mmCIF file of C-alpha atoms in Angstrom:
data_model
loop_
_atom_site.group_PDB
_atom_site.id
_atom_site.type_symbol
_atom_site.label_atom_id
_atom_site.label_comp_id
_atom_site.label_asym_id
_atom_site.label_seq_id
_atom_site.Cartn_x
_atom_site.Cartn_y
_atom_site.Cartn_z
ATOM 1 C CA MET A 1 110.009 133.724 156.029
ATOM 2 C CA GLU A 2 109.105 129.981 156.300
ATOM 3 C CA HIS A 3 109.955 127.368 154.308
ATOM 4 C CA THR A 4 107.624 125.144 153.257
ATOM 5 C CA PHE A 5 108.621 121.350 153.511
ATOM 6 C CA ILE A 6 107.011 118.385 150.339
ATOM 7 C CA ALA A 7 105.536 115.867 151.796
ATOM 8 C CA THR A 8 106.006 112.528 149.966
ATOM 9 C CA LEU A 9 103.681 109.746 150.240
ATOM 10 C CA THR A 10 105.874 106.348 151.151
ATOM 11 C CA GLY A 11 103.517 104.073 151.763
ATOM 12 C CA ILE A 12 100.150 103.045 153.127
ATOM 13 C CA VAL A 13 99.069 100.055 155.159
ATOM 14 C CA SER A 14 97.803 98.192 157.798
ATOM 15 C CA VAL A 15 98.109 99.852 161.158
ATOM 16 C CA LYS A 16 99.382 95.976 161.800
ATOM 17 C CA GLU A 17 101.903 96.285 159.035
ATOM 18 C CA GLY A 18 102.896 99.941 160.276
ATOM 19 C CA LEU A 19 103.257 98.132 163.696
ATOM 20 C CA ASP A 20 105.274 95.790 162.747
ATOM 21 C CA SER A 21 107.782 99.259 160.661
ATOM 22 C CA ASP A 22 109.880 101.481 162.037
ATOM 23 C CA MET A 23 107.498 103.804 161.155
ATOM 24 C CA ALA A 24 105.151 102.479 164.966
ATOM 25 C CA ASP A 25 106.014 105.155 166.497
ATOM 26 C CA TYR A 26 104.542 107.681 163.648
ATOM 27 C CA ILE A 27 101.225 105.149 164.000
ATOM 28 C CA VAL A 28 101.002 105.562 167.532
ATOM 29 C CA VAL A 29 101.555 108.978 168.176
ATOM 30 C CA ARG A 30 99.155 110.109 165.702
ATOM 31 C CA SER A 31 96.534 107.855 167.541
ATOM 32 C CA LYS A 32 96.641 109.927 169.961
ATOM 33 C CA LEU A 33 96.245 112.748 168.385
ATOM 34 C CA ASP A 34 93.177 111.624 166.917
ATOM 35 C CA ASN A 35 91.975 110.335 169.933
ATOM 36 C CA ARG A 36 91.811 107.161 167.598
ATOM 37 C CA LEU A 37 91.965 103.626 168.941
ATOM 38 C CA LEU A 38 94.522 101.359 167.009
ATOM 39 C CA LYS A 39 92.888 98.525 164.868
ATOM 40 C CA ASP A 40 95.364 95.629 162.973
ATOM 41 C CA ASP A 41 92.244 96.223 159.561
ATOM 42 C CA ASP A 42 92.769 99.947 159.670
ATOM 43 C CA THR A 43 94.615 102.069 156.634
ATOM 44 C CA VAL A 44 97.279 104.564 157.455
ATOM 45 C CA ALA A 45 98.566 107.208 154.943
ATOM 46 C CA ILE A 46 102.391 107.415 155.369
ATOM 47 C CA PHE A 47 105.013 110.589 154.777
ATOM 48 C CA ASN A 48 107.734 111.860 154.524
ATOM 49 C CA ILE A 49 108.579 115.158 155.411
ATOM 50 C CA SER A 50 111.711 116.410 153.067
ATOM 51 C CA GLY A 51 114.280 118.608 154.370
ATOM 52 C CA THR A 52 113.741 116.076 157.703
ATOM 53 C CA THR A 53 113.588 112.562 159.471
ATOM 54 C CA SER A 54 110.581 113.007 159.973
ATOM 55 C CA TYR A 55 107.484 111.123 158.968
ATOM 56 C CA GLN A 56 103.876 111.461 159.224
ATOM 57 C CA ALA A 57 101.379 109.148 159.175
ATOM 58 C CA PHE A 58 97.456 109.497 158.549
ATOM 59 C CA PHE A 59 94.743 107.206 158.818
ATOM 60 C CA ILE A 60 92.440 106.566 155.292
ATOM 61 C CA ASP A 61 89.216 105.567 155.855
ATOM 62 C CA LYS A 62 86.437 105.670 153.308
ATOM 63 C CA ASP A 63 85.067 109.290 153.965
ATOM 64 C CA THR A 64 88.589 110.454 154.211
ATOM 65 C CA THR A 65 89.811 113.349 151.283
ATOM 66 C CA ILE A 66 92.673 114.883 150.092
ATOM 67 C CA GLU A 67 91.738 118.162 151.267
ATOM 68 C CA GLN A 68 91.500 117.033 154.645
ATOM 69 C CA ILE A 69 95.525 115.440 154.820
ATOM 70 C CA LYS A 70 96.530 118.056 152.545
ATOM 71 C CA SER A 71 94.724 120.192 155.401
ATOM 72 C CA LYS A 72 96.836 118.377 157.939
ATOM 73 C CA LEU A 73 100.031 118.505 156.414
ATOM 74 C CA GLU A 74 100.062 123.094 155.614
ATOM 75 C CA GLU A 75 99.439 122.667 159.711
ATOM 76 C CA LEU A 76 102.942 120.883 159.691
ATOM 77 C CA ASN A 77 104.063 123.628 157.164
ATOM 78 C CA SER A 78 104.314 120.681 154.589
ATOM 79 C CA LEU A 79 103.247 120.080 150.204
ATOM 80 C CA MET A 80 101.701 116.658 149.418
ATOM 81 C CA ASN A 81 103.313 116.069 145.954
ATOM 82 C CA HIS A 82 101.808 116.020 143.165
ATOM 83 C CA ASP A 83 102.287 112.506 142.538
ATOM 84 C CA SER A 84 101.476 111.059 146.127
ATOM 85 C CA GLU A 85 98.387 113.150 145.708
ATOM 86 C CA GLU A 86 97.475 111.160 142.680
ATOM 87 C CA MET A 87 98.118 107.929 144.347
ATOM 88 C CA LEU A 88 96.513 108.753 146.539
ATOM 89 C CA LYS A 89 93.719 109.531 145.452
ATOM 90 C CA GLU A 90 94.107 106.975 142.606
ATOM 91 C CA TYR A 91 93.812 104.656 146.477
ATOM 92 C CA ILE A 92 90.690 106.717 148.208
ATOM 93 C CA LYS A 93 88.021 106.247 145.450
ATOM 94 C CA ASN A 94 89.297 102.609 145.244
ATOM 95 C CA MET A 95 88.505 101.950 148.740
ATOM 96 C CA LYS A 96 84.609 103.373 148.284
#
């Protein structure tokens, strides 16, 4: 039986802010996985994966849905915790 990890939102930052932090490598990896060019004003949600030293970065655009991010997390055997989901929903809603 596989262990399911919990993903907790640690922050929502611009790419510029993220690249100037210790999260830079995670943002660069995500941009390569998504085949996306990094733009300073793009927005990234950073999640800590509990029980690991891993972080995951996901780009947040106006058309991003919670379901898209949850699906990517599920591929990593991780579930987004409730508080993180609520904060992210609110953030995305305010982007539109």
